[in-house]
């Protein structure tokens, strides 16, 4: 086996991967891939080069470095989970099947809406706008991981631009080759199992999970964003994505204000989203906001040898979905919606909980997220997304997922080993395909600007309505934190 030719490998899907695969398959009847991820990189090349060839080689190098990128699903005999199979690396075959040039589209926003599902990850190059759009199913990778993967892609691209894209062996562009003995990243299950708390009575943990699920159902029905009037008569069509952002000046004011109040970055934005949602007409029984937030568990796994040797596991699913429930009505006589500060404080408590002690077992001991990972993931499937209340089917509570400071994962500029700048990243964002009434929002900071994006299906929501909702969220956030001014938004 040559250095450019890693061996084939396989492993079963993990519990979270299988859950996301089930969710992904909900889009099949409508020709979609529910929650498929689409990452966009707006690039500026410093030198005059064959950009298309350089990008092709960078995409090949990424697959060479992470064999899991090209895996396929295979059924397993007498097993609940499918097998993830990585075939022997072949640069030409990979390039021909997964690298696409979109000459006919103006930009990534247009591509986001028209690109259909793909059984394999794909890299799309849009020469008209100098944008790259990387698309793959959510069961393959999580939101933080796809930006970590983007960093490795751009690092390889910068080196390719220095050496030239004609070098015969892809491995010469890569600073870290996959481990021959373990070319596929471990599952979250296998890593969690090493840390799982030893208990005498397994039902002890099951009881803890029961209490977590029961607490969530006490907050149903949730407040929701209303769908289009004809939504009940339509089938899912194209996904849509809208982003609004604040300029550097306002973003710095917001960060200073939320720190002064003791609110987390995500809680501050989430509270504004809840307040905005609550202003729309609601079911008379809807007194709470009940939704989910995704927890990146990489920090809990950082000390694991199997995690470290896989370069921090950018590829794979290392998240868990946790419920977030907040009563929105105050105790005053009018039972009005709580003020921003009240909701932000409650949200901060939710986001700041110790993941190694999220519940108390029957014996009084702490129960961490990794302790219940297997049981919890199996219980999440029937209730994620949030179940609808009988007789009230329209609308869903918008979810919010935080990507933090993207600058920590994707640089503004990529230099090659000789220190010369090769490619500048002008913008980076991510959205997901949606095939139902869910709305998934992402919040992140990039180049000292606060960004808030929303993904949705255009059969259920108009793009103009979602843009207006995001604008209202910013208008709740600013006065809520005591910041004066108005946001600058861009679609």
GROMACS .gro file of C-alpha atoms in nm:
model
  491
    1UNK     CA    1   0.000   0.000   0.000
    2UNK     CA    2   0.155   0.331  -0.110
    3UNK     CA    3   0.142   0.650   0.101
    4UNK     CA    4  -0.118   0.785  -0.143
    5UNK     CA    5  -0.337   0.477  -0.111
    6UNK     CA    6  -0.486   0.416   0.239
    7UNK     CA    7  -0.661   0.088   0.301
    8UNK     CA    8  -1.036   0.033   0.316
    9UNK     CA    9  -1.206   0.038   0.657
   10UNK     CA   10  -1.549   0.007   0.816
   11UNK     CA   11  -1.737   0.050   1.144
   12UNK     CA   12  -2.103   0.054   1.252
   13UNK     CA   13  -2.290   0.383   1.278
   14UNK     CA   14  -2.314   0.531   1.624
   15UNK     CA   15  -2.640   0.608   1.803
   16UNK     CA   16  -2.637   0.981   1.724
   17UNK     CA   17  -2.537   0.914   1.363
   18UNK     CA   18  -2.826   0.669   1.331
   19UNK     CA   19  -3.067   0.919   1.485
   20UNK     CA   20  -2.963   1.188   1.238
   21UNK     CA   21  -2.981   0.937   0.951
   22UNK     CA   22  -3.344   0.865   1.049
   23UNK     CA   23  -3.416   1.238   1.056
   24UNK     CA   24  -3.238   1.281   0.722
   25UNK     CA   25  -3.455   1.010   0.565
   26UNK     CA   26  -3.770   1.203   0.656
   27UNK     CA   27  -3.696   1.412   0.349
   28UNK     CA   28  -3.685   1.118   0.106
   29UNK     CA   29  -4.060   1.111   0.025
   30UNK     CA   30  -4.023   1.473  -0.090
   31UNK     CA   31  -3.694   1.429  -0.273
   32UNK     CA   32  -3.499   1.598   0.005
   33UNK     CA   33  -3.240   1.537   0.275
   34UNK     CA   34  -3.369   1.687   0.598
   35UNK     CA   35  -3.105   1.894   0.782
   36UNK     CA   36  -2.836   1.834   0.517
   37UNK     CA   37  -2.556   2.084   0.578
   38UNK     CA   38  -2.431   2.339   0.326
   39UNK     CA   39  -2.115   2.530   0.408
   40UNK     CA   40  -2.024   2.837   0.201
   41UNK     CA   41  -1.676   2.990   0.172
   42UNK     CA   42  -1.631   3.315  -0.021
   43UNK     CA   43  -1.267   3.313  -0.135
   44UNK     CA   44  -1.027   3.565  -0.283
   45UNK     CA   45  -0.716   3.417  -0.445
   46UNK     CA   46  -0.399   3.623  -0.408
   47UNK     CA   47  -0.214   3.482  -0.709
   48UNK     CA   48  -0.323   3.425  -1.065
   49UNK     CA   49  -0.376   3.049  -1.066
   50UNK     CA   50  -0.598   2.779  -1.211
   51UNK     CA   51  -0.852   2.809  -0.929
   52UNK     CA   52  -1.067   2.520  -1.038
   53UNK     CA   53  -0.776   2.277  -1.052
   54UNK     CA   54  -0.642   2.397  -0.716
   55UNK     CA   55  -0.981   2.349  -0.553
   56UNK     CA   56  -1.018   2.003  -0.705
   57UNK     CA   57  -0.683   1.903  -0.558
   58UNK     CA   58  -0.773   2.050  -0.217
   59UNK     CA   59  -1.096   1.849  -0.218
   60UNK     CA   60  -0.898   1.535  -0.304
   61UNK     CA   61  -0.649   1.614  -0.028
   62UNK     CA   62  -0.933   1.653   0.223
   63UNK     CA   63  -1.064   1.307   0.136
   64UNK     CA   64  -0.712   1.163   0.156
   65UNK     CA   65  -0.671   1.312   0.502
   66UNK     CA   66  -1.019   1.209   0.623
   67UNK     CA   67  -1.127   0.876   0.465
   68UNK     CA   68  -1.466   0.909   0.637
   69UNK     CA   69  -1.552   1.184   0.388
   70UNK     CA   70  -1.602   0.924   0.116
   71UNK     CA   71  -1.780   0.657   0.318
   72UNK     CA   72  -2.092   0.478   0.202
   73UNK     CA   73  -2.363   0.303   0.404
   74UNK     CA   74  -2.391  -0.073   0.393
   75UNK     CA   75  -2.654  -0.293   0.567
   76UNK     CA   76  -2.534  -0.519   0.847
   77UNK     CA   77  -2.675  -0.866   0.906
   78UNK     CA   78  -2.859  -0.904   1.234
   79UNK     CA   79  -2.770  -0.553   1.347
   80UNK     CA   80  -2.979  -0.244   1.416
   81UNK     CA   81  -2.724   0.004   1.283
   82UNK     CA   82  -2.583   0.026   0.933
   83UNK     CA   83  -2.213  -0.008   0.854
   84UNK     CA   84  -2.001   0.289   0.752
   85UNK     CA   85  -1.765   0.170   0.478
   86UNK     CA   86  -1.465   0.360   0.341
   87UNK     CA   87  -1.330   0.221   0.016
   88UNK     CA   88  -0.970   0.248  -0.102
   89UNK     CA   89  -0.883   0.607  -0.191
   90UNK     CA   90  -0.886   0.694  -0.559
   91UNK     CA   91  -0.837   1.063  -0.637
   92UNK     CA   92  -0.972   1.050  -0.993
   93UNK     CA   93  -1.289   0.859  -0.900
   94UNK     CA   94  -1.354   1.085  -0.602
   95UNK     CA   95  -1.305   1.401  -0.808
   96UNK     CA   96  -1.528   1.284  -1.092
   97UNK     CA   97  -1.813   1.187  -0.860
   98UNK     CA   98  -1.810   1.470  -0.607
   99UNK     CA   99  -1.653   1.789  -0.748
  100UNK     CA  100  -1.900   2.004  -0.942
  101UNK     CA  101  -1.854   2.337  -1.122
  102UNK     CA  102  -2.172   2.550  -1.131
  103UNK     CA  103  -2.116   2.789  -1.421
  104UNK     CA  104  -2.485   2.870  -1.456
  105UNK     CA  105  -2.547   3.004  -1.103
  106UNK     CA  106  -2.467   3.355  -0.983
  107UNK     CA  107  -2.383   3.283  -0.621
  108UNK     CA  108  -2.410   3.041  -0.328
  109UNK     CA  109  -2.749   3.178  -0.218
  110UNK     CA  110  -2.893   3.065  -0.551
  111UNK     CA  111  -2.716   2.730  -0.524
  112UNK     CA  112  -2.846   2.677  -0.172
  113UNK     CA  113  -3.203   2.675  -0.298
  114UNK     CA  114  -3.162   2.455  -0.608
  115UNK     CA  115  -2.910   2.189  -0.508
  116UNK     CA  116  -3.082   1.857  -0.441
  117UNK     CA  117  -2.975   1.583  -0.200
  118UNK     CA  118  -2.662   1.380  -0.260
  119UNK     CA  119  -2.572   1.037  -0.116
  120UNK     CA  120  -2.209   1.150  -0.093
  121UNK     CA  121  -2.052   1.479   0.014
  122UNK     CA  122  -1.999   1.723  -0.272
  123UNK     CA  123  -1.784   2.027  -0.330
  124UNK     CA  124  -1.937   2.288  -0.562
  125UNK     CA  125  -1.734   2.568  -0.718
  126UNK     CA  126  -1.916   2.883  -0.831
  127UNK     CA  127  -1.668   3.077  -1.047
  128UNK     CA  128  -1.905   3.373  -1.097
  129UNK     CA  129  -1.895   3.460  -0.725
  130UNK     CA  130  -1.568   3.287  -0.626
  131UNK     CA  131  -1.756   3.076  -0.370
  132UNK     CA  132  -1.722   2.716  -0.260
  133UNK     CA  133  -2.029   2.530  -0.133
  134UNK     CA  134  -1.964   2.202   0.048
  135UNK     CA  135  -2.273   1.986   0.096
  136UNK     CA  136  -2.322   1.672   0.303
  137UNK     CA  137  -2.582   1.494   0.514
  138UNK     CA  138  -2.602   1.591   0.881
  139UNK     CA  139  -2.551   1.231   0.994
  140UNK     CA  140  -2.195   1.260   0.861
  141UNK     CA  141  -2.089   1.578   1.041
  142UNK     CA  142  -2.207   1.843   1.288
  143UNK     CA  143  -2.203   2.221   1.262
  144UNK     CA  144  -1.876   2.280   1.447
  145UNK     CA  145  -1.710   1.992   1.268
  146UNK     CA  146  -1.786   2.125   0.921
  147UNK     CA  147  -1.599   2.447   1.000
  148UNK     CA  148  -1.307   2.250   1.142
  149UNK     CA  149  -1.309   2.054   0.816
  150UNK     CA  150  -1.317   2.381   0.622
  151UNK     CA  151  -0.998   2.486   0.801
  152UNK     CA  152  -0.821   2.169   0.686
  153UNK     CA  153  -0.953   2.220   0.331
  154UNK     CA  154  -0.823   2.577   0.319
  155UNK     CA  155  -0.489   2.479   0.473
  156UNK     CA  156  -0.440   2.221   0.196
  157UNK     CA  157  -0.552   2.474  -0.065
  158UNK     CA  158  -0.290   2.726   0.045
  159UNK     CA  159  -0.015   2.464   0.020
  160UNK     CA  160  -0.140   2.355  -0.322
  161UNK     CA  161  -0.123   2.714  -0.441
  162UNK     CA  162   0.240   2.732  -0.327
  163UNK     CA  163   0.358   2.401  -0.471
  164UNK     CA  164   0.134   2.400  -0.775
  165UNK     CA  165  -0.162   2.164  -0.824
  166UNK     CA  166   0.021   1.922  -1.058
  167UNK     CA  167   0.211   1.727  -0.788
  168UNK     CA  168   0.135   1.359  -0.845
  169UNK     CA  169   0.086   1.245  -0.485
  170UNK     CA  170  -0.189   1.411  -0.284
  171UNK     CA  171  -0.011   1.326   0.043
  172UNK     CA  172   0.253   1.592  -0.028
  173UNK     CA  173  -0.007   1.862   0.038
  174UNK     CA  174  -0.112   1.720   0.375
  175UNK     CA  175   0.056   1.779   0.710
  176UNK     CA  176  -0.126   1.493   0.886
  177UNK     CA  177  -0.213   1.157   0.730
  178UNK     CA  178  -0.487   0.930   0.866
  179UNK     CA  179  -0.388   0.654   1.105
  180UNK     CA  180  -0.363   0.332   0.908
  181UNK     CA  181  -0.491   0.119   1.198
  182UNK     CA  182  -0.792   0.348   1.263
  183UNK     CA  183  -0.865   0.557   0.953
  184UNK     CA  184  -1.227   0.622   1.056
  185UNK     CA  185  -1.305   0.844   1.357
  186UNK     CA  186  -1.455   0.672   1.662
  187UNK     CA  187  -1.825   0.704   1.737
  188UNK     CA  188  -1.948   0.920   2.021
  189UNK     CA  189  -2.087   0.601   2.176
  190UNK     CA  190  -1.747   0.431   2.195
  191UNK     CA  191  -1.583   0.736   2.347
  192UNK     CA  192  -1.866   0.787   2.596
  193UNK     CA  193  -1.860   0.422   2.697
  194UNK     CA  194  -1.504   0.462   2.826
  195UNK     CA  195  -1.621   0.735   3.063
  196UNK     CA  196  -1.961   0.601   3.156
  197UNK     CA  197  -2.031   0.606   3.527
  198UNK     CA  198  -2.027   0.262   3.688
  199UNK     CA  199  -2.365   0.193   3.844
  200UNK     CA  200  -2.495  -0.110   4.028
  201UNK     CA  201  -2.845  -0.066   3.892
  202UNK     CA  202  -2.881   0.030   3.521
  203UNK     CA  203  -3.248   0.135   3.569
  204UNK     CA  204  -3.103   0.414   3.784
  205UNK     CA  205  -2.986   0.594   3.472
  206UNK     CA  206  -3.307   0.509   3.287
  207UNK     CA  207  -3.502   0.678   3.564
  208UNK     CA  208  -3.288   0.989   3.523
  209UNK     CA  209  -3.364   0.993   3.150
  210UNK     CA  210  -3.737   0.948   3.224
  211UNK     CA  211  -3.732   1.258   3.442
  212UNK     CA  212  -3.555   1.459   3.171
  213UNK     CA  213  -3.811   1.356   2.908
  214UNK     CA  214  -4.103   1.411   3.145
  215UNK     CA  215  -3.983   1.762   3.226
  216UNK     CA  216  -3.977   1.847   2.856
  217UNK     CA  217  -4.333   1.729   2.795
  218UNK     CA  218  -4.460   1.950   3.077
  219UNK     CA  219  -4.379   2.249   2.855
  220UNK     CA  220  -4.581   2.139   2.550
  221UNK     CA  221  -4.737   2.315   2.359
  222UNK     CA  222  -4.464   2.566   2.289
  223UNK     CA  223  -4.497   2.910   2.138
  224UNK     CA  224  -4.425   2.898   1.762
  225UNK     CA  225  -4.366   3.109   1.455
  226UNK     CA  226  -4.673   3.100   1.230
  227UNK     CA  227  -4.650   2.932   0.890
  228UNK     CA  228  -4.798   3.064   0.567
  229UNK     CA  229  -5.178   3.057   0.549
  230UNK     CA  230  -5.176   2.785   0.281
  231UNK     CA  231  -4.902   2.576   0.445
  232UNK     CA  232  -5.138   2.293   0.539
  233UNK     CA  233  -5.219   2.239   0.170
  234UNK     CA  234  -4.863   2.236   0.035
  235UNK     CA  235  -4.579   1.987   0.013
  236UNK     CA  236  -4.218   2.080   0.091
  237UNK     CA  237  -4.029   2.246  -0.193
  238UNK     CA  238  -3.702   2.440  -0.193
  239UNK     CA  239  -3.516   2.527   0.123
  240UNK     CA  240  -3.434   2.889   0.193
  241UNK     CA  241  -3.171   3.071   0.394
  242UNK     CA  242  -3.157   3.427   0.527
  243UNK     CA  243  -2.881   3.599   0.724
  244UNK     CA  244  -2.874   3.927   0.910
  245UNK     CA  245  -2.569   4.080   1.073
  246UNK     CA  246  -2.461   4.365   1.297
  247UNK     CA  247  -2.163   4.582   1.219
  248UNK     CA  248  -1.841   4.576   1.421
  249UNK     CA  249  -1.937   4.878   1.633
  250UNK     CA  250  -2.270   4.733   1.746
  251UNK     CA  251  -2.129   4.384   1.792
  252UNK     CA  252  -1.863   4.510   2.032
  253UNK     CA  253  -2.126   4.700   2.228
  254UNK     CA  254  -2.342   4.386   2.251
  255UNK     CA  255  -2.055   4.168   2.369
  256UNK     CA  256  -1.961   4.421   2.636
  257UNK     CA  257  -2.323   4.457   2.752
  258UNK     CA  258  -2.397   4.087   2.774
  259UNK     CA  259  -2.072   4.028   2.970
  260UNK     CA  260  -2.166   4.308   3.211
  261UNK     CA  261  -2.504   4.145   3.270
  262UNK     CA  262  -2.355   3.798   3.307
  263UNK     CA  263  -2.537   3.648   3.007
  264UNK     CA  264  -2.379   3.391   2.779
  265UNK     CA  265  -2.338   3.480   2.412
  266UNK     CA  266  -2.597   3.224   2.301
  267UNK     CA  267  -2.844   3.298   2.582
  268UNK     CA  268  -2.845   3.668   2.498
  269UNK     CA  269  -2.948   3.601   2.136
  270UNK     CA  270  -3.183   3.316   2.226
  271UNK     CA  271  -3.376   3.535   2.469
  272UNK     CA  272  -3.436   3.786   2.189
  273UNK     CA  273  -3.557   3.504   1.961
  274UNK     CA  274  -3.801   3.384   2.229
  275UNK     CA  275  -3.937   3.734   2.286
  276UNK     CA  276  -3.984   3.781   1.911
  277UNK     CA  277  -4.167   3.448   1.875
  278UNK     CA  278  -4.395   3.523   2.170
  279UNK     CA  279  -4.534   3.835   1.999
  280UNK     CA  280  -4.715   3.631   1.733
  281UNK     CA  281  -5.064   3.483   1.798
  282UNK     CA  282  -5.030   3.159   1.995
  283UNK     CA  283  -5.232   2.860   2.109
  284UNK     CA  284  -5.418   2.955   2.430
  285UNK     CA  285  -5.235   2.677   2.615
  286UNK     CA  286  -4.889   2.786   2.493
  287UNK     CA  287  -4.724   2.946   2.795
  288UNK     CA  288  -4.366   2.832   2.742
  289UNK     CA  289  -4.088   2.811   2.486
  290UNK     CA  290  -3.988   2.446   2.443
  291UNK     CA  291  -3.718   2.355   2.195
  292UNK     CA  292  -3.371   2.201   2.163
  293UNK     CA  293  -3.015   2.310   2.155
  294UNK     CA  294  -2.718   2.115   2.029
  295UNK     CA  295  -2.431   2.052   2.268
  296UNK     CA  296  -2.082   2.012   2.123
  297UNK     CA  297  -1.929   1.742   2.345
  298UNK     CA  298  -1.576   1.766   2.204
  299UNK     CA  299  -1.456   1.942   2.519
  300UNK     CA  300  -1.576   1.647   2.727
  301UNK     CA  301  -1.382   1.409   2.504
  302UNK     CA  302  -1.062   1.611   2.455
  303UNK     CA  303  -0.858   1.396   2.695
  304UNK     CA  304  -0.946   1.072   2.517
  305UNK     CA  305  -0.656   0.916   2.326
  306UNK     CA  306  -0.887   0.800   2.046
  307UNK     CA  307  -1.016   1.155   2.013
  308UNK     CA  308  -0.677   1.327   2.010
  309UNK     CA  309  -0.523   1.094   1.754
  310UNK     CA  310  -0.804   1.181   1.512
  311UNK     CA  311  -0.704   1.548   1.497
  312UNK     CA  312  -0.986   1.653   1.732
  313UNK     CA  313  -1.245   1.466   1.523
  314UNK     CA  314  -1.367   1.733   1.281
  315UNK     CA  315  -1.546   1.466   1.080
  316UNK     CA  316  -1.822   1.278   1.259
  317UNK     CA  317  -2.110   1.360   1.493
  318UNK     CA  318  -2.002   1.475   1.838
  319UNK     CA  319  -2.314   1.655   1.955
  320UNK     CA  320  -2.613   1.581   2.170
  321UNK     CA  321  -2.957   1.742   2.158
  322UNK     CA  322  -3.072   1.882   2.490
  323UNK     CA  323  -3.414   2.034   2.572
  324UNK     CA  324  -3.437   2.400   2.660
  325UNK     CA  325  -3.763   2.511   2.819
  326UNK     CA  326  -3.853   2.855   2.954
  327UNK     CA  327  -4.180   2.986   3.095
  328UNK     CA  328  -4.249   3.306   2.904
  329UNK     CA  329  -4.529   3.456   3.115
  330UNK     CA  330  -4.460   3.660   3.424
  331UNK     CA  331  -4.641   3.636   3.756
  332UNK     CA  332  -4.797   3.981   3.737
  333UNK     CA  333  -5.173   4.022   3.716
  334UNK     CA  334  -5.178   4.060   3.338
  335UNK     CA  335  -4.957   3.752   3.284
  336UNK     CA  336  -4.761   3.945   3.024
  337UNK     CA  337  -4.457   3.808   2.841
  338UNK     CA  338  -4.151   3.829   3.062
  339UNK     CA  339  -3.905   4.106   2.999
  340UNK     CA  340  -3.582   4.040   2.810
  341UNK     CA  341  -3.364   4.025   3.122
  342UNK     CA  342  -3.583   3.762   3.292
  343UNK     CA  343  -3.570   3.532   2.990
  344UNK     CA  344  -3.198   3.593   2.931
  345UNK     CA  345  -3.119   3.497   3.292
  346UNK     CA  346  -3.316   3.173   3.258
  347UNK     CA  347  -3.150   3.096   2.925
  348UNK     CA  348  -2.806   3.157   3.074
  349UNK     CA  349  -2.880   2.906   3.350
  350UNK     CA  350  -2.976   2.647   3.087
  351UNK     CA  351  -2.663   2.703   2.880
  352UNK     CA  352  -2.427   2.717   3.177
  353UNK     CA  353  -2.530   2.387   3.334
  354UNK     CA  354  -2.251   2.145   3.414
  355UNK     CA  355  -2.266   1.871   3.149
  356UNK     CA  356  -2.098   1.629   3.387
  357UNK     CA  357  -2.383   1.678   3.636
  358UNK     CA  358  -2.708   1.746   3.449
  359UNK     CA  359  -2.922   1.514   3.665
  360UNK     CA  360  -2.920   1.341   4.001
  361UNK     CA  361  -2.944   0.963   4.014
  362UNK     CA  362  -3.169   0.780   4.257
  363UNK     CA  363  -2.866   0.708   4.476
  364UNK     CA  364  -2.792   1.080   4.492
  365UNK     CA  365  -2.490   1.069   4.264
  366UNK     CA  366  -2.433   1.298   3.966
  367UNK     CA  367  -2.541   1.193   3.618
  368UNK     CA  368  -2.346   1.342   3.331
  369UNK     CA  369  -2.441   1.379   2.967
  370UNK     CA  370  -2.201   1.105   2.860
  371UNK     CA  371  -2.346   0.871   3.126
  372UNK     CA  372  -2.687   0.879   2.959
  373UNK     CA  373  -2.573   0.929   2.598
  374UNK     CA  374  -2.695   0.592   2.470
  375UNK     CA  375  -3.030   0.594   2.653
  376UNK     CA  376  -3.094   0.961   2.587
  377UNK     CA  377  -3.024   0.941   2.213
  378UNK     CA  378  -3.273   0.657   2.174
  379UNK     CA  379  -3.537   0.854   2.362
  380UNK     CA  380  -3.479   1.177   2.168
  381UNK     CA  381  -3.586   1.043   1.827
  382UNK     CA  382  -3.965   1.043   1.889
  383UNK     CA  383  -3.962   1.393   2.042
  384UNK     CA  384  -3.712   1.578   1.820
  385UNK     CA  385  -3.840   1.795   1.659
  386UNK     CA  386  -4.085   1.902   1.925
  387UNK     CA  387  -4.414   1.707   1.912
  388UNK     CA  388  -4.716   1.906   1.804
  389UNK     CA  389  -5.005   1.967   2.037
  390UNK     CA  390  -5.328   1.784   1.941
  391UNK     CA  391  -5.554   2.005   1.732
  392UNK     CA  392  -5.281   2.264   1.675
  393UNK     CA  393  -5.055   2.144   1.396
  394UNK     CA  394  -4.920   2.462   1.239
  395UNK     CA  395  -4.586   2.609   1.331
  396UNK     CA  396  -4.280   2.507   1.530
  397UNK     CA  397  -4.069   2.671   1.794
  398UNK     CA  398  -3.755   2.800   1.616
  399UNK     CA  399  -3.436   2.628   1.726
  400UNK     CA  400  -3.109   2.811   1.783
  401UNK     CA  401  -2.765   2.659   1.743
  402UNK     CA  402  -2.455   2.856   1.835
  403UNK     CA  403  -2.130   2.827   1.641
  404UNK     CA  404  -1.946   3.072   1.865
  405UNK     CA  405  -1.654   3.266   1.720
  406UNK     CA  406  -1.585   3.114   1.380
  407UNK     CA  407  -1.251   3.293   1.369
  408UNK     CA  408  -1.126   3.027   1.610
  409UNK     CA  409  -1.179   2.762   1.344
  410UNK     CA  410  -1.159   2.938   1.008
  411UNK     CA  411  -0.889   3.199   0.955
  412UNK     CA  412  -0.937   3.518   0.758
  413UNK     CA  413  -0.630   3.439   0.548
  414UNK     CA  414  -0.440   3.119   0.469
  415UNK     CA  415  -0.068   3.124   0.410
  416UNK     CA  416   0.143   2.836   0.282
  417UNK     CA  417   0.445   2.697   0.465
  418UNK     CA  418   0.667   2.974   0.329
  419UNK     CA  419   0.451   3.236   0.503
  420UNK     CA  420   0.318   3.394   0.185
  421UNK     CA  421  -0.057   3.469   0.170
  422UNK     CA  422  -0.236   3.245  -0.078
  423UNK     CA  423  -0.610   3.273  -0.021
  424UNK     CA  424  -0.833   3.518   0.171
  425UNK     CA  425  -1.165   3.409   0.323
  426UNK     CA  426  -1.404   3.699   0.270
  427UNK     CA  427  -1.704   3.526   0.429
  428UNK     CA  428  -1.812   3.191   0.572
  429UNK     CA  429  -2.159   3.067   0.666
  430UNK     CA  430  -2.362   2.751   0.701
  431UNK     CA  431  -2.726   2.658   0.644
  432UNK     CA  432  -2.930   2.338   0.640
  433UNK     CA  433  -3.196   2.194   0.413
  434UNK     CA  434  -3.541   2.174   0.571
  435UNK     CA  435  -3.835   1.964   0.451
  436UNK     CA  436  -4.090   2.049   0.719
  437UNK     CA  437  -4.212   2.342   0.930
  438UNK     CA  438  -3.895   2.357   1.142
  439UNK     CA  439  -3.681   2.669   1.146
  440UNK     CA  440  -3.318   2.623   1.244
  441UNK     CA  441  -3.126   2.938   1.334
  442UNK     CA  442  -2.749   2.963   1.364
  443UNK     CA  443  -2.572   3.243   1.548
  444UNK     CA  444  -2.202   3.313   1.516
  445UNK     CA  445  -1.939   3.586   1.527
  446UNK     CA  446  -1.709   3.639   1.230
  447UNK     CA  447  -1.461   3.924   1.182
  448UNK     CA  448  -1.607   4.096   1.489
  449UNK     CA  449  -1.958   4.096   1.343
  450UNK     CA  450  -2.257   3.917   1.492
  451UNK     CA  451  -2.441   3.701   1.237
  452UNK     CA  452  -2.781   3.538   1.274
  453UNK     CA  453  -2.897   3.298   1.002
  454UNK     CA  454  -3.216   3.097   0.955
  455UNK     CA  455  -3.287   2.792   0.739
  456UNK     CA  456  -3.643   2.698   0.647
  457UNK     CA  457  -3.862   2.549   0.374
  458UNK     CA  458  -4.019   2.799   0.138
  459UNK     CA  459  -4.346   2.604   0.120
  460UNK     CA  460  -4.412   2.699   0.481
  461UNK     CA  461  -4.240   3.036   0.522
  462UNK     CA  462  -4.180   3.330   0.291
  463UNK     CA  463  -3.824   3.453   0.275
  464UNK     CA  464  -3.940   3.807   0.346
  465UNK     CA  465  -4.118   3.692   0.663
  466UNK     CA  466  -3.809   3.514   0.796
  467UNK     CA  467  -3.593   3.817   0.716
  468UNK     CA  468  -3.838   4.031   0.912
  469UNK     CA  469  -3.828   3.789   1.206
  470UNK     CA  470  -3.447   3.806   1.221
  471UNK     CA  471  -3.463   4.185   1.207
  472UNK     CA  472  -3.708   4.181   1.500
  473UNK     CA  473  -3.472   3.952   1.693
  474UNK     CA  474  -3.192   4.207   1.658
  475UNK     CA  475  -3.432   4.482   1.760
  476UNK     CA  476  -3.514   4.286   2.076
  477UNK     CA  477  -3.146   4.212   2.145
  478UNK     CA  478  -3.020   4.570   2.128
  479UNK     CA  479  -3.259   4.741   2.374
  480UNK     CA  480  -3.268   4.426   2.587
  481UNK     CA  481  -2.895   4.471   2.650
  482UNK     CA  482  -2.926   4.847   2.673
  483UNK     CA  483  -2.750   4.911   2.343
  484UNK     CA  484  -2.873   5.204   2.134
  485UNK     CA  485  -2.872   5.195   1.755
  486UNK     CA  486  -3.032   4.987   1.481
  487UNK     CA  487  -2.892   4.674   1.313
  488UNK     CA  488  -2.761   4.664   0.962
  489UNK     CA  489  -2.897   4.359   0.790
  490UNK     CA  490  -2.820   4.190   0.461
  491UNK     CA  491  -2.998   3.909   0.285
   0.00000   0.00000   0.00000
